[in-house]
Coordinates of C-alpha atoms and ligand atoms in Angstrom, one line a residue:
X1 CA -29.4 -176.0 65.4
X2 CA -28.8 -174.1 62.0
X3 CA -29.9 -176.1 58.9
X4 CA -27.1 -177.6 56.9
X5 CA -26.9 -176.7 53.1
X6 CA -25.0 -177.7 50.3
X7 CA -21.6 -176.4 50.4
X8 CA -20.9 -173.2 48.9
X9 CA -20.1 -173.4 44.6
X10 CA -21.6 -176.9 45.2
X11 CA -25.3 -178.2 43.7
X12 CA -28.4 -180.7 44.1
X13 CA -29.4 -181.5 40.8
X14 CA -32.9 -182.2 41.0
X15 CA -35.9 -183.6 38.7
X16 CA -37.0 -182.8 36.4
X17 CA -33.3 -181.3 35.8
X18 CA -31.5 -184.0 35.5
X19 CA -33.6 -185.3 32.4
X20 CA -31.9 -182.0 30.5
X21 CA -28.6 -183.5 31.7
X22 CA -29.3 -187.4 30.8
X23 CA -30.0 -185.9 27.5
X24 CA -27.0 -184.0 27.3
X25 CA -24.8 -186.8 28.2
X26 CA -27.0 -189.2 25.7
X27 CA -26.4 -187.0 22.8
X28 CA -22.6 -186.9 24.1
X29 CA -21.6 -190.8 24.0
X30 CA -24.3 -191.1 20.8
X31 CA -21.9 -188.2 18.7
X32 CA -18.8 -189.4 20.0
X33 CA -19.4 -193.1 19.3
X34 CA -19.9 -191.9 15.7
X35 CA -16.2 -191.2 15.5
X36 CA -15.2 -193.8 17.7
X37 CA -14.7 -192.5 20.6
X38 CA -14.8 -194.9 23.4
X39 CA -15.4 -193.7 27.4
X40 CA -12.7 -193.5 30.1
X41 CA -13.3 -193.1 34.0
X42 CA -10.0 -191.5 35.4
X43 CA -10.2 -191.2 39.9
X44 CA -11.7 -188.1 41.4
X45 CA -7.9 -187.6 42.9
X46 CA -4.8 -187.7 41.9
X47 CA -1.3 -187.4 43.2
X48 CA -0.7 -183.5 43.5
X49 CA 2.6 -183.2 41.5
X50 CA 0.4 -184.8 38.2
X51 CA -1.4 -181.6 38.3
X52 CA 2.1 -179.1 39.0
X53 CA 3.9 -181.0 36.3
X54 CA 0.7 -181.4 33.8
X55 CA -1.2 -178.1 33.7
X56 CA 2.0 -175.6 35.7
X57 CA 2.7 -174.3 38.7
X58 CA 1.6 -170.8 37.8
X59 CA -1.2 -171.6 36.6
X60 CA -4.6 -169.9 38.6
X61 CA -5.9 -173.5 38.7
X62 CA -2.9 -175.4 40.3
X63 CA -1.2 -171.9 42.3
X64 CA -4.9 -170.8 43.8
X65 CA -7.8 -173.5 43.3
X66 CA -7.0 -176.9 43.8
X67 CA -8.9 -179.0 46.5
X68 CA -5.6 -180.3 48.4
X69 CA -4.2 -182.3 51.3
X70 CA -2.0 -184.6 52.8
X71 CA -3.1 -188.0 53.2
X72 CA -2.6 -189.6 56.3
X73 CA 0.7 -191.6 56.1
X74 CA -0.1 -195.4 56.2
X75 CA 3.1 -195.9 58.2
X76 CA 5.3 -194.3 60.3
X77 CA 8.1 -194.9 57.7
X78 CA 5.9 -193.5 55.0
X79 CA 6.0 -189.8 53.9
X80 CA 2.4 -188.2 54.2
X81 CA 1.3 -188.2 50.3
X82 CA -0.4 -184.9 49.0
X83 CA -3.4 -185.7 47.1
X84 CA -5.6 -182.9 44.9
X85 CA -9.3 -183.6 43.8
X86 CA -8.6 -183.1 40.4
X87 CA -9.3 -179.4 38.6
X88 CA -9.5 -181.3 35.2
X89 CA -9.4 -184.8 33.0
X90 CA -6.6 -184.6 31.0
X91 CA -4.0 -184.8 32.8
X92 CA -5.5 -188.1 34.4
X93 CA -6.5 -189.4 31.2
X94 CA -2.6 -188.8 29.6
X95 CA -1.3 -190.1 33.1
X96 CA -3.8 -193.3 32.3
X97 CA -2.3 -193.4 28.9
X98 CA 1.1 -193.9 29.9
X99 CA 0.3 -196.2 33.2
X100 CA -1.6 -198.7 30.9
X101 CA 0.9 -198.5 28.1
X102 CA -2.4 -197.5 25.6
X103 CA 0.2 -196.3 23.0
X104 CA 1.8 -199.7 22.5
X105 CA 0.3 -201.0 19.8
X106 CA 0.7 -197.7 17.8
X107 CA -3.0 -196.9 17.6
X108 CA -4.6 -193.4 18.1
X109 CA -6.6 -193.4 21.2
X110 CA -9.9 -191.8 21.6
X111 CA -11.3 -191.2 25.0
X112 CA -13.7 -189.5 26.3
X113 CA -15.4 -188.8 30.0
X114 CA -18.1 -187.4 31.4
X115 CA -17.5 -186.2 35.1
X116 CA -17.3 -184.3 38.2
X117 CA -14.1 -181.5 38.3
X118 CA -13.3 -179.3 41.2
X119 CA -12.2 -175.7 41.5
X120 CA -11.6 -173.7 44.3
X121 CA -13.1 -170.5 42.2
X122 CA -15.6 -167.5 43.2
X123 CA -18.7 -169.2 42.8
X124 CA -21.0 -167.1 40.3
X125 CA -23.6 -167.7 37.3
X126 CA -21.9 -170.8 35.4
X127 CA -19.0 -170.8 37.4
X128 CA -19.0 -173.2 40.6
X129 CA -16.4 -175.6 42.6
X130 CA -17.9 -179.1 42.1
X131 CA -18.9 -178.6 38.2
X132 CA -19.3 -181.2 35.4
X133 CA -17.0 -181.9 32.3
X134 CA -17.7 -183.4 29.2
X135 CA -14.5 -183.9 27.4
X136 CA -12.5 -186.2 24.8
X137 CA -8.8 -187.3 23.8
X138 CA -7.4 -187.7 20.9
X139 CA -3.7 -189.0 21.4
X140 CA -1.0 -191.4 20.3
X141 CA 2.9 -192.0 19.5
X142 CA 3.6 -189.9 16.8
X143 CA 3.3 -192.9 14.3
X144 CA -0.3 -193.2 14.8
X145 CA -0.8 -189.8 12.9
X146 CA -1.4 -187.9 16.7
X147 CA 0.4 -184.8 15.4
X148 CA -1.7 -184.3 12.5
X149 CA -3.9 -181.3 12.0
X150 CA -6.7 -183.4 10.4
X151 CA -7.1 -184.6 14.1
X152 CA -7.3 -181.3 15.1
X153 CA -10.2 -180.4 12.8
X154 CA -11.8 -184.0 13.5
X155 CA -12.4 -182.7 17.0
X156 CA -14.2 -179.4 16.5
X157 CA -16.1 -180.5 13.5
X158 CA -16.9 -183.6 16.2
X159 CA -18.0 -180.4 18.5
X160 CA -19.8 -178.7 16.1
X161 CA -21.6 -181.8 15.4
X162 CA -22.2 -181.9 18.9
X163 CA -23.3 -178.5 19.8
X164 CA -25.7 -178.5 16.6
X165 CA -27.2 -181.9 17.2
X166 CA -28.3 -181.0 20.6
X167 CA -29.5 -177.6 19.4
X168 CA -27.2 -175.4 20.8
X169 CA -27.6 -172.3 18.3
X170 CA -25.1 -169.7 17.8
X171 CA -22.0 -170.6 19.5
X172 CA -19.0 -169.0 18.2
X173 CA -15.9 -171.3 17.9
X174 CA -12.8 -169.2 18.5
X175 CA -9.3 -170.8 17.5
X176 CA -5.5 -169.9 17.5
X177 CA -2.3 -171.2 17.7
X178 CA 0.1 -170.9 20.4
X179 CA 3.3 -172.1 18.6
X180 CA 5.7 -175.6 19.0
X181 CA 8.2 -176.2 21.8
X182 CA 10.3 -174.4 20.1
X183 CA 8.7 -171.7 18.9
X184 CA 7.3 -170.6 22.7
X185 CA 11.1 -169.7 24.1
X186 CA 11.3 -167.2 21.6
X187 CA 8.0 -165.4 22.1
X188 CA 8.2 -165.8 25.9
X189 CA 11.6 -164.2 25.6
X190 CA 9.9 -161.4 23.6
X191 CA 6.9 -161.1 26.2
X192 CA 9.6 -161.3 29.0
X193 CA 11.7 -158.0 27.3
X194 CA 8.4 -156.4 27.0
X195 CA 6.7 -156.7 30.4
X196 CA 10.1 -155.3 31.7
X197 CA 9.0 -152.2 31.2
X198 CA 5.6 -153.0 31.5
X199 CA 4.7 -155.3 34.1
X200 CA 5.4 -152.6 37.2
X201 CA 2.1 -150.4 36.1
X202 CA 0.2 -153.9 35.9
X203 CA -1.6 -156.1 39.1
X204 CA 0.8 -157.7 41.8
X205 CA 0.0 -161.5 40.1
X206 CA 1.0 -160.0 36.5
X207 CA 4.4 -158.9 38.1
X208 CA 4.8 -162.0 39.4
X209 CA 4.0 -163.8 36.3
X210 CA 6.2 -161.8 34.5
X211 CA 9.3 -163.2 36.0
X212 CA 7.9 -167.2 36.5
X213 CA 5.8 -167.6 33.3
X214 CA 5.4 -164.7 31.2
X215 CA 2.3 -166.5 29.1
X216 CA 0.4 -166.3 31.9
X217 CA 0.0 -162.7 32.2
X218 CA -2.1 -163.1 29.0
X219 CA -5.0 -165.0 30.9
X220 CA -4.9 -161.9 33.3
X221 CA -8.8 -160.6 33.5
X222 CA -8.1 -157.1 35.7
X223 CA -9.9 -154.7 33.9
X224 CA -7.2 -152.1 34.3
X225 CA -4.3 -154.4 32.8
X226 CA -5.8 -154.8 29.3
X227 CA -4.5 -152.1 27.6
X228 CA -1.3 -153.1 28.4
X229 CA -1.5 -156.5 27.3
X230 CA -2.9 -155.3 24.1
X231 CA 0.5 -153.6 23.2
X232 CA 2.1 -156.7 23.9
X233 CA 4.0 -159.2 20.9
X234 CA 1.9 -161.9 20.1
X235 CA 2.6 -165.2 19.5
X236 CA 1.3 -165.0 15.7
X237 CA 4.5 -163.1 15.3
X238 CA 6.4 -165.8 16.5
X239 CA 5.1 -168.9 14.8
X240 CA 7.8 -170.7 12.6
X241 CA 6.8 -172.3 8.9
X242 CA 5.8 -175.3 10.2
X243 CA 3.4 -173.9 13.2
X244 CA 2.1 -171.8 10.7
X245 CA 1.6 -174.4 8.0
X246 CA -0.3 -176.6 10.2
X247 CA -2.0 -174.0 11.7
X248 CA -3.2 -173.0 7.7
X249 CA -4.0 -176.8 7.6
X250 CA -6.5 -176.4 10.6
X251 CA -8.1 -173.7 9.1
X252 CA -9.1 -175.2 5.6
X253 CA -10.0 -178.6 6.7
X254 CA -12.9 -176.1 8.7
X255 CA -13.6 -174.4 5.5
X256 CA -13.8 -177.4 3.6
X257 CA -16.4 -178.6 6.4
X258 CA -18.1 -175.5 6.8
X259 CA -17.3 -175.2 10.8
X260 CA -17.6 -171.3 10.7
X261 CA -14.3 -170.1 13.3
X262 CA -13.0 -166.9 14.2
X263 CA -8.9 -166.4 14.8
X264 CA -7.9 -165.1 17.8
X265 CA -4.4 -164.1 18.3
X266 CA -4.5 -163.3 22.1
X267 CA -6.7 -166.7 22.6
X268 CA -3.6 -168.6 24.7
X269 CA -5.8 -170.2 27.6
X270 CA -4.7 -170.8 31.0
X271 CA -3.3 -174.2 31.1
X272 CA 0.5 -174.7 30.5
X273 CA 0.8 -177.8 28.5
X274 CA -0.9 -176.7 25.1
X275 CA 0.7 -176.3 22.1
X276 CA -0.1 -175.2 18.4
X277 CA -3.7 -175.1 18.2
X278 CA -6.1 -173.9 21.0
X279 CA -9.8 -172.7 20.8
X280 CA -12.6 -172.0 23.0
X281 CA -16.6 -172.2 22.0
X282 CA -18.9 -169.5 23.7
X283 CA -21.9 -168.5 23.5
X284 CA -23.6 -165.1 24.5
X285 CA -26.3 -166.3 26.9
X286 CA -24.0 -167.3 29.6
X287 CA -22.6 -163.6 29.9
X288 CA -19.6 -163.2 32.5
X289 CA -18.7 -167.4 32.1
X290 CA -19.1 -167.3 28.7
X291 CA -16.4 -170.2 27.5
X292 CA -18.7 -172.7 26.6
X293 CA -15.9 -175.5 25.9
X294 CA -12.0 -174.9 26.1
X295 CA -9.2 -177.2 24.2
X296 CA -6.3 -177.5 22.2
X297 CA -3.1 -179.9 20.9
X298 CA -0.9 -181.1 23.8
X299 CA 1.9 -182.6 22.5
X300 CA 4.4 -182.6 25.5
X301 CA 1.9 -183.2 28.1
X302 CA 3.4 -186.8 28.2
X303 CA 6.7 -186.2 28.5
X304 CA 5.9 -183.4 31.2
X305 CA 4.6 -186.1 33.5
X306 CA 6.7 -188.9 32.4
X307 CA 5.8 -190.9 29.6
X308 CA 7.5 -191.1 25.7
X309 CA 6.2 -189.3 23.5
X310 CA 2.4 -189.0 22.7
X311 CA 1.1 -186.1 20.6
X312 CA -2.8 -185.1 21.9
X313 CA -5.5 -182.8 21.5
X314 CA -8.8 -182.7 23.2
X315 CA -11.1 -180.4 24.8
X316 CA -13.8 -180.2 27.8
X317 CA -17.1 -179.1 27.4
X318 CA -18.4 -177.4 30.8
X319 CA -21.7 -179.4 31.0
X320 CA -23.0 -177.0 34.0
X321 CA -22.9 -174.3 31.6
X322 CA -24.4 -176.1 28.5
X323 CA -27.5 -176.6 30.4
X324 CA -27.7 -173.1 31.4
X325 CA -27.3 -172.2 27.6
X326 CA -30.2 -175.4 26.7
X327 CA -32.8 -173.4 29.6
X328 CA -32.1 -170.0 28.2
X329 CA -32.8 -171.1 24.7
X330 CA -35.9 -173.1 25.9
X331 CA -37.0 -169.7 27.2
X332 CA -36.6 -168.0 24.2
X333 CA -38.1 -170.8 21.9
X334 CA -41.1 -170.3 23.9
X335 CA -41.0 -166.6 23.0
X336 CA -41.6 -167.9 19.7
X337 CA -39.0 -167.3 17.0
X338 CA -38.3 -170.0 14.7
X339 CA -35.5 -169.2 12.7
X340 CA -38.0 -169.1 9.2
X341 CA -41.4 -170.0 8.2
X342 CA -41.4 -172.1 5.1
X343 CA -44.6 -170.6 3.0
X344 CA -45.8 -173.1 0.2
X345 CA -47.6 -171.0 -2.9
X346 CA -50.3 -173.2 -3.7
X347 CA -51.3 -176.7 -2.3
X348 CA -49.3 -178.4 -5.4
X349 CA -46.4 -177.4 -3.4
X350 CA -47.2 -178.9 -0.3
X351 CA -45.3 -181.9 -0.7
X352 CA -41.9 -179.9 -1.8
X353 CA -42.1 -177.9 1.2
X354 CA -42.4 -180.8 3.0
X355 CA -39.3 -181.8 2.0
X356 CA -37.7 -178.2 2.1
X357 CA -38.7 -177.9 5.4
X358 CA -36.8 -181.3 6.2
X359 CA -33.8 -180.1 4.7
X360 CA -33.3 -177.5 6.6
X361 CA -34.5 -178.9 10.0
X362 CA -31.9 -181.8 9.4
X363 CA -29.3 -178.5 9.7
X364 CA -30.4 -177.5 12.8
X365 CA -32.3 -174.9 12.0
X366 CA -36.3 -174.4 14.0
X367 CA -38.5 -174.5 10.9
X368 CA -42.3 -173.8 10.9
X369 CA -44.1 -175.2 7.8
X370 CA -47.3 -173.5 6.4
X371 CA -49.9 -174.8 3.7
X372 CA -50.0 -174.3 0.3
X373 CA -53.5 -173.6 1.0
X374 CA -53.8 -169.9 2.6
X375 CA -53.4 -166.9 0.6
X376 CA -49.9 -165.1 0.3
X377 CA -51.2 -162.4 3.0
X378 CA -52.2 -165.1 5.5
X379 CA -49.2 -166.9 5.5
X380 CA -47.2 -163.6 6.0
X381 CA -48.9 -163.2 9.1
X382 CA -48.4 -165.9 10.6
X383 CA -44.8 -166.0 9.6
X384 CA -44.5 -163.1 11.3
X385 CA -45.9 -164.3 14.5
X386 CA -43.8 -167.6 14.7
X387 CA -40.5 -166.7 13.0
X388 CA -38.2 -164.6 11.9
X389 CA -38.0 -164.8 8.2
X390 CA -40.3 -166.4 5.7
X391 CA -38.8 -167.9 2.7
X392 CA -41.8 -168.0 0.3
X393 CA -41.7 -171.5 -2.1
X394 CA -43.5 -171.9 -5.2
X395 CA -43.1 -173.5 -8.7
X396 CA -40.3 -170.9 -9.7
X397 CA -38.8 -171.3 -7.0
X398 CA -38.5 -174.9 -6.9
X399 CA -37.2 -174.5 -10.6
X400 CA -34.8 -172.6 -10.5
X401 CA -33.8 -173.3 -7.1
X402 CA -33.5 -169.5 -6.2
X403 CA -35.8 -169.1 -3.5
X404 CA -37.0 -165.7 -1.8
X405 CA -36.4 -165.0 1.9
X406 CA -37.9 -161.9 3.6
X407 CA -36.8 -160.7 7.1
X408 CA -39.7 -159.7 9.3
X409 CA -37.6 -157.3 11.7
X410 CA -36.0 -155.3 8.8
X411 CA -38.0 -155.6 6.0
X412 CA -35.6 -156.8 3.6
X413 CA -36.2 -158.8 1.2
X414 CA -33.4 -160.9 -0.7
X415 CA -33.2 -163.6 -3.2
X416 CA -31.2 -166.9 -2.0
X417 CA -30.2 -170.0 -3.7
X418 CA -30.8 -173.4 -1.8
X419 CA -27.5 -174.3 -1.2
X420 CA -27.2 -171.3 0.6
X421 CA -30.5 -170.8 2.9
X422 CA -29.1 -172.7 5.6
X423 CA -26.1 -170.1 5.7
X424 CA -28.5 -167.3 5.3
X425 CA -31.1 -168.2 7.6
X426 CA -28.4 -169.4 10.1
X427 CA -27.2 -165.5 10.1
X428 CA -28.8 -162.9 12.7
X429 CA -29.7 -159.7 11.7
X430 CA -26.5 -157.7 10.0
X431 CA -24.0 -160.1 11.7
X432 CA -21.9 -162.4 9.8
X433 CA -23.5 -166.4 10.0
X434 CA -21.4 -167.8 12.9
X435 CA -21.0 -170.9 15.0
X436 CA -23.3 -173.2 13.0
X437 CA -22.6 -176.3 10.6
Ligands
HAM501 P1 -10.8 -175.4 30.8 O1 -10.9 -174.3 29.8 O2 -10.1 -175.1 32.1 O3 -10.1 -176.6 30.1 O4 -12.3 -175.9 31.1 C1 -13.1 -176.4 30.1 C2 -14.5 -175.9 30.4 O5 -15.0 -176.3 31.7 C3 -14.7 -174.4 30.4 O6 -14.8 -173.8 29.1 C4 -16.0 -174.2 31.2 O7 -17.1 -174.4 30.3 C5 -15.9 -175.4 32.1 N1 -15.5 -174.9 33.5 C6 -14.2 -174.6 33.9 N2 -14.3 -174.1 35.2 C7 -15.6 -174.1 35.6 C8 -16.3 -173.8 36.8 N3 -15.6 -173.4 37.9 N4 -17.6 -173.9 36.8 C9 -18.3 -174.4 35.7 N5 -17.7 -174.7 34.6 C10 -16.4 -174.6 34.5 C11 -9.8 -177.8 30.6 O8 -10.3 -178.2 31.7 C12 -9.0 -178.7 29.7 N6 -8.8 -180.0 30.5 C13 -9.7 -179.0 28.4 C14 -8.9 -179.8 27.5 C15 -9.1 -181.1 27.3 N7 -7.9 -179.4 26.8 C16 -7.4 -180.5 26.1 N8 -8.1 -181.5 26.4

């Protein structure tokens, strides 16, 4: 008799895994209690239609990857019910919303969950068909302030947070806007004009997509087919003053928090019901699977499937693939490279350094502290061996508070004022600082 295995794009999490992932989820409900967040636990299934209605029809997930199948009728007078594991939380947690009247009182609500989602996809390197979610929901009538883009910049400062806290280093948070309910008709008429001539040259699913939901030819990953979308209108064209205002609002309330973000236009994401802002975190040591976390605002998901109108935005973090990111870093801390080696010039400086070295551990950043008492060359050595800068701290330096930082792989050697090093050390190499508080 053949040996049964776990089912194909399914996993055993074993010790001493599943410590990694305890930890995960601990630094999850510890960050999200912070901002109030309080936990939700939506069923593994769900009627079908909540997931045609919520996320689309044409979407990959609902047209090609949902777990479904018809119950068995509980009487012969009873249609057979069709029931889908669910693909994703949100559109329980908004059907949850509106069943348990959680808008009544005209209060925000801010839920999140931890939990099991299925996808019927290729399995691969971070991508499998049982995988976890960690996600959160921000949502509310519009009186509670839902629509506001303060809430959208709580969240991914909330993920930043996250991400840091747990010592996730260099993400890259990458946002856009994808326009109201009424800017979309507009652009998907423009995308619709455009694929007419277009869409024949492109894959059999993009010329279907180009007559049923023209957005969706944007999430379209055939190799051949990107040229052509890159000629395409995009919806940054199409954004009226008040998309565009609120997107600008996004934007600064990041800068003000120092949430470093890239913009990018063509970032629509392959779920129907977003609106206005979307964003996705990823991070380079997943390769292929790369999205590390994928959200945006949602402000007619309610009214898709049902309810009055309730404003949201949220996001799910795929926890599979934050562990995969946690064991490749592990593997390169043990490499050895903190990200500086604090060098105190004398033993009177000790103390200070101490405290320097705090500072910037406190930001996230992996910090190896010398002593005040080797000699300059000594300490340069050993820099070099556990990190990759040294940022050399004496009396001057603590003076003036200008301190200087020298990059072992290139030599260079720059001058940096304090409230800057965690900015500068944070940065790799020539490329712009990115994804870090
Ligand atoms: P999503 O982008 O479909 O969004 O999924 C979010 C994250 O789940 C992805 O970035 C990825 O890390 C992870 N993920 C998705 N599919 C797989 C898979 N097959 N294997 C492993 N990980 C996977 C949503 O699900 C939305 N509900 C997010 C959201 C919440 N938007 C607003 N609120």
């Amino acid at each position: 008799m053949s040996t049964l295995k776990a089912v194909r794009g399914t996993r055993d999490l074993l010790p001493p895994e599943t410590e990694l992932w305890n930890r995960v989820e601990e630094t999850a409900r510890r960050v999200f209690a912070r901002y109030h967040f309080g936990e939700i636990r939506t069923p593994i299934f769900e009627d079908t239609s909540l997931f045609a209605r919520g996320v689309g029809e044409e979407t990959d997930i609902v047209s090609k990857e949902m777990y479904t199948w018809e119950d068995r009728a509980r009487a012969q007078s009873e249609k057979a019910q069709s029931l889908t594991l669910r693909p994703e939380n949100t559109a329980g947690v908004v059907r949850a919303y509106i069943e348990h009247k959680l808008g009544d009182k005209g209060l925000l609500q801010k839920l999140f969950y931890i939990g099991p989602q299925f996808r019927r996809e290729r399995p691969q390197k971070g991508r499998y068909r049982q995988f976890w979610q960690i996600g959160a929901e921000v949502i509310g009538p519009p009186s509670s302030g839902s629509e506001s883009p303060l809430r959208d910049a709580e969240v991914l400062e909330m993920l930043a947070s996250f991400l840091n806290e747990l010592g996730i280093r260099d993400w890259k948070l990458t946002l856009n806007s994808v326009g109201s309910a009424s800017d979309r008709p507009r652009y998907i008429e423009a995308l619709r004009e455009a694929l007419k001539e277009n869409a024949p040259g492109m894959c059999v699913d993009c010329q279907r997509r180009a007559e049923t939901n023209p957005l969706r030819v944007l999430d379209c990953k055939v190799p051949e087919d990107q040229p052509i979308i890159e000629t395409l209108p995009k919806i940054a064209e199409y954004l009226d003053d008040d998309s565009k205002a609120r997107f600008a609002a996004v934007c600064a309330a990041l800068d003000a928090c120092a949430v470093s973000y890239e913009v990018n236009p063509r970032l629509v994401r392959g779920l129907d019901y977003y609106t206005r802002t979307t964003f996705e975190f990823s991070h380079g040591e997943l390769g292929a699977q790369n999205a590390l976390v994928g959200g945006g605002r949602y402000d007619g998901l309610s009214e898709a499937i049902g309810g009055s109108k309730a404003p949201g935005i949220g996001f799910a973090i795929g926890e599979d693939r934050l562990i995969l990111t946690l064991q490749a870093q592990a593997e390169a801390v043990a490499e050895g490279s903190a990200d500086a080696y604090v060098a105190p010039l004398g033993e009177a400086m000790n103390a200070a350094a101490l405290e320097l070295a705090r500072y910037l551990r406190q930001a996230g950043l992996r910090i190896e502290l010398g002593d005040g008492g080797f000699r300059l060359k000594k300490s340069f050595e050993m820099g070099n061996k556990l990190a990759r800068k040294i940022v050399l701290f004496g009396e001057d330096e603590q003076k003036s508070g200008i301190l200087t930082v020298k990059d072992f792989a290139t030599g260079e050697q720059v001058k940096v004022a304090r409230e800057e090093l965690v900015h500068h050390l944070r940065a790799k190499g020539d490329a712009p600082p990115q994804g870090r508080l």
